[in-house]
Amino acid sequence: MKNTLDRGVYLFENFNGCKLHFKKYKDHIIIVAFHSVALGPAIGGVRILKSTSIEDIEDAKIIVSRLAKSMTHKASIAGINSGGGKAVICLTQALLQNQNDDDAVRANKEKRMEEIFLGFGKFVESFNGDYITAPDAGTNSWHMEIIKRETKHVVGLTDPSPMTALSTIEGMKMCLSEFYGNETFNNRH
């Protein structure tokens, strides 16, 4: 069921168990998925998806709804009082950096990306704290700093990679301990 809201925002009710909000522009689409806000705001990163056509968003809807659900489960397992959310920004290939771009083209694309992330920040702010965004695939702390200019509902202003790596190693150790009875990586193939 599709409802048109003001300012070009659309809401898809109960798509794959989520509520999807999206904004469509000439060169990109922003989709924010809410899986749950029962325990607190929906938390989840924003990722960049390459799109061959702005008209084709079916894959993005499936991806963002599945990721939002997984964020609800992650928050629950971690004992965090929040729900699951996720956002994607679908960009056409023309907006993505290319190693063959000259300096002027690269600068224009960077400026356009800044405008897109400022717009995303405004979109996040429109949810009045029900969605908190963070870096995900294709985004980093630079993007979060831009988003922060428009909303306070953003985390990940520093590089999360070291903590992600640490949590991955700790998870692997837990699996080793459960399966082998110890946490050593030695002689495991």
CSV table of C-alpha atoms in Angstrom, one decimal:
chain,number,residue,atom,x,y,z
A,1,MET,CA,0.0,0.0,0.0
A,2,LYS,CA,1.5,3.3,-1.1
A,3,ASN,CA,0.7,6.6,0.5
A,4,THR,CA,1.9,9.9,-0.8
A,5,LEU,CA,3.0,12.3,1.9
A,6,ASP,CA,4.1,16.0,1.6
A,7,ARG,CA,7.4,17.1,0.1
A,8,GLY,CA,7.8,14.1,-2.2
A,9,VAL,CA,8.1,11.6,0.6
A,10,TYR,CA,6.4,8.3,0.2
A,11,LEU,CA,5.6,5.6,2.7
A,12,PHE,CA,5.3,1.9,1.9
A,13,GLU,CA,3.4,0.3,4.7
A,14,ASN,CA,4.5,-3.2,5.8
A,15,PHE,CA,6.9,-3.9,3.0
A,16,ASN,CA,8.7,-7.1,4.1
A,17,GLY,CA,7.8,-6.3,7.7
A,18,CYS,CA,9.2,-2.7,7.5
A,19,LYS,CA,7.9,0.8,6.9
A,20,LEU,CA,9.9,2.3,4.1
A,21,HIS,CA,10.2,6.1,3.6
A,22,PHE,CA,11.7,7.3,0.4
A,23,LYS,CA,12.6,10.5,-1.4
A,24,LYS,CA,13.3,10.5,-5.1
A,25,TYR,CA,15.5,13.0,-6.9
A,26,LYS,CA,16.6,13.3,-10.5
A,27,ASP,CA,19.9,11.5,-9.8
A,28,HIS,CA,19.4,9.5,-6.6
A,29,ILE,CA,16.8,8.0,-4.3
A,30,ILE,CA,17.0,7.8,-0.5
A,31,ILE,CA,15.2,5.0,1.3
A,32,VAL,CA,15.0,4.8,5.1
A,33,ALA,CA,13.5,1.6,6.6
A,34,PHE,CA,12.1,1.2,10.0
A,35,HIS,CA,11.7,-2.3,11.3
A,36,SER,CA,11.0,-1.5,15.0
A,37,VAL,CA,10.9,1.5,17.3
A,38,ALA,CA,9.2,-0.4,20.2
A,39,LEU,CA,12.3,-0.2,22.5
A,40,GLY,CA,13.7,3.1,21.2
A,41,PRO,CA,14.8,4.8,18.1
A,42,ALA,CA,15.7,2.7,15.0
A,43,ILE,CA,19.4,2.6,14.7
A,44,GLY,CA,21.2,1.6,11.5
A,45,GLY,CA,23.8,2.8,9.0
A,46,VAL,CA,23.4,4.4,5.6
A,47,ARG,CA,25.0,2.7,2.6
A,48,ILE,CA,25.5,3.6,-0.9
A,49,LEU,CA,24.0,1.4,-3.6
A,50,LYS,CA,24.9,1.7,-7.3
A,51,SER,CA,21.8,1.8,-9.5
A,52,THR,CA,21.6,1.4,-13.2
A,53,SER,CA,18.3,3.3,-13.1
A,54,ILE,CA,16.7,5.5,-10.5
A,55,GLU,CA,13.4,4.0,-11.6
A,56,ASP,CA,14.5,0.5,-10.5
A,57,ILE,CA,14.4,0.4,-6.7
A,58,GLU,CA,12.9,-3.0,-6.0
A,59,ASP,CA,16.3,-4.5,-5.1
A,60,ALA,CA,17.1,-1.6,-2.8
A,61,LYS,CA,13.7,-2.0,-1.0
A,62,ILE,CA,14.5,-5.6,-0.4
A,63,ILE,CA,18.0,-4.9,0.8
A,64,VAL,CA,17.1,-2.1,3.1
A,65,SER,CA,14.2,-3.9,4.7
A,66,ARG,CA,16.3,-7.0,5.4
A,67,LEU,CA,19.1,-4.9,6.9
A,68,ALA,CA,16.7,-3.0,9.1
A,69,LYS,CA,15.3,-6.3,10.5
A,70,SER,CA,18.8,-7.5,11.2
A,71,MET,CA,19.6,-4.3,13.1
A,72,THR,CA,16.6,-5.0,15.3
A,73,HIS,CA,18.0,-8.4,16.1
A,74,LYS,CA,21.5,-7.0,16.7
A,75,ALA,CA,20.2,-4.4,19.1
A,76,SER,CA,18.2,-7.0,21.0
A,77,ILE,CA,21.1,-9.4,21.3
A,78,ALA,CA,23.3,-6.5,22.5
A,79,GLY,CA,20.7,-5.5,25.0
A,80,ILE,CA,20.4,-2.0,23.5
A,81,ASN,CA,17.1,-0.2,24.0
A,82,SER,CA,16.7,0.6,20.3
A,83,GLY,CA,15.0,-0.8,17.2
A,84,GLY,CA,16.3,-1.5,13.8
A,85,GLY,CA,16.6,0.8,10.9
A,86,LYS,CA,18.7,1.2,7.8
A,87,ALA,CA,19.1,3.6,4.9
A,88,VAL,CA,20.3,3.4,1.4
A,89,ILE,CA,21.2,6.1,-1.1
A,90,CYS,CA,20.8,4.7,-4.6
A,91,LEU,CA,23.2,6.6,-6.9
A,92,THR,CA,23.5,6.4,-10.6
A,93,GLN,CA,26.9,5.5,-12.0
A,94,ALA,CA,27.4,9.0,-13.2
A,95,LEU,CA,27.6,10.3,-9.6
A,96,LEU,CA,30.2,7.7,-8.4
A,97,GLN,CA,33.9,8.6,-8.5
A,98,ASN,CA,35.9,7.1,-11.4
A,99,GLN,CA,39.6,6.8,-11.6
A,100,ASN,CA,39.5,8.3,-15.1
A,101,ASP,CA,37.7,11.5,-13.8
A,102,ASP,CA,39.8,14.7,-14.2
A,103,ASP,CA,40.1,17.1,-11.2
A,104,ALA,CA,37.2,19.3,-12.3
A,105,VAL,CA,34.8,16.3,-12.7
A,106,ARG,CA,36.0,14.9,-9.4
A,107,ALA,CA,35.4,18.2,-7.6
A,108,ASN,CA,31.9,18.5,-9.1
A,109,LYS,CA,31.0,15.0,-8.0
A,110,GLU,CA,32.4,15.6,-4.5
A,111,LYS,CA,30.3,18.8,-4.3
A,112,ARG,CA,27.2,16.9,-5.5
A,113,MET,CA,27.8,14.1,-2.9
A,114,GLU,CA,28.0,16.8,-0.2
A,115,GLU,CA,24.6,18.2,-1.3
A,116,ILE,CA,23.1,14.7,-1.3
A,117,PHE,CA,24.4,13.9,2.2
A,118,LEU,CA,23.1,17.3,3.4
A,119,GLY,CA,19.7,16.4,2.0
A,120,PHE,CA,19.9,13.0,3.7
A,121,GLY,CA,20.7,14.8,7.0
A,122,LYS,CA,17.5,16.8,6.6
A,123,PHE,CA,15.6,13.7,5.8
A,124,VAL,CA,16.9,12.0,9.0
A,125,GLU,CA,16.0,15.1,11.0
A,126,SER,CA,12.4,14.9,9.7
A,127,PHE,CA,12.0,11.7,11.7
A,128,ASN,CA,12.4,13.7,15.0
A,129,GLY,CA,14.8,11.2,16.5
A,130,ASP,CA,13.0,8.0,15.5
A,131,TYR,CA,16.0,7.1,13.3
A,132,ILE,CA,19.7,7.4,14.1
A,133,THR,CA,22.1,6.9,11.2
A,134,ALA,CA,25.7,5.7,11.1
A,135,PRO,CA,28.3,4.7,8.5
A,136,ASP,CA,27.8,1.6,6.5
A,137,ALA,CA,29.0,0.2,3.1
A,138,GLY,CA,30.3,3.0,1.0
A,139,THR,CA,30.0,5.7,3.7
A,140,ASN,CA,32.4,6.9,6.3
A,141,SER,CA,33.0,9.5,8.9
A,142,TRP,CA,33.4,12.2,6.3
A,143,HIS,CA,29.8,11.6,5.2
A,144,MET,CA,28.7,11.6,8.8
A,145,GLU,CA,30.2,15.0,9.4
A,146,ILE,CA,28.2,16.3,6.5
A,147,ILE,CA,25.0,14.7,7.8
A,148,LYS,CA,25.7,16.2,11.2
A,149,ARG,CA,25.3,19.7,9.8
A,150,GLU,CA,21.6,19.0,9.4
A,151,THR,CA,20.8,16.6,12.3
A,152,LYS,CA,22.1,15.5,15.7
A,153,HIS,CA,20.7,12.0,15.0
A,154,VAL,CA,24.0,10.6,13.6
A,155,VAL,CA,26.8,8.5,15.1
A,156,GLY,CA,30.0,7.2,13.7
A,157,LEU,CA,31.9,10.4,13.4
A,158,THR,CA,35.1,8.5,14.0
A,159,ASP,CA,36.3,5.5,12.0
A,160,PRO,CA,34.5,2.4,13.3
A,161,SER,CA,36.7,-0.1,11.5
A,162,PRO,CA,38.9,-0.9,14.5
A,163,MET,CA,35.9,-1.7,16.7
A,164,THR,CA,34.3,-3.7,13.9
A,165,ALA,CA,37.5,-5.8,13.5
A,166,LEU,CA,37.7,-6.3,17.3
A,167,SER,CA,34.1,-7.5,17.5
A,168,THR,CA,34.7,-9.8,14.6
A,169,ILE,CA,37.7,-11.4,16.3
A,170,GLU,CA,35.9,-11.7,19.6
A,171,GLY,CA,32.9,-13.4,17.8
A,172,MET,CA,35.3,-15.8,16.1
A,173,LYS,CA,36.9,-16.6,19.5
A,174,MET,CA,33.5,-17.3,21.0
A,175,CYS,CA,32.8,-19.8,18.1
A,176,LEU,CA,36.1,-21.5,18.6
A,177,SER,CA,35.5,-21.8,22.3
A,178,GLU,CA,32.1,-23.3,21.7
A,179,PHE,CA,33.2,-25.7,19.0
A,180,TYR,CA,36.7,-26.7,20.1
A,181,GLY,CA,36.7,-25.8,23.8
A,182,ASN,CA,39.3,-23.0,23.5
A,183,GLU,CA,39.8,-19.7,21.7
A,184,THR,CA,43.1,-20.5,19.9
A,185,PHE,CA,43.3,-19.9,16.2
A,186,ASN,CA,46.4,-22.2,15.9
A,187,ASN,CA,45.9,-25.2,13.6
A,188,ARG,CA,42.4,-24.2,12.5
A,189,HIS,CA,41.8,-24.6,8.8
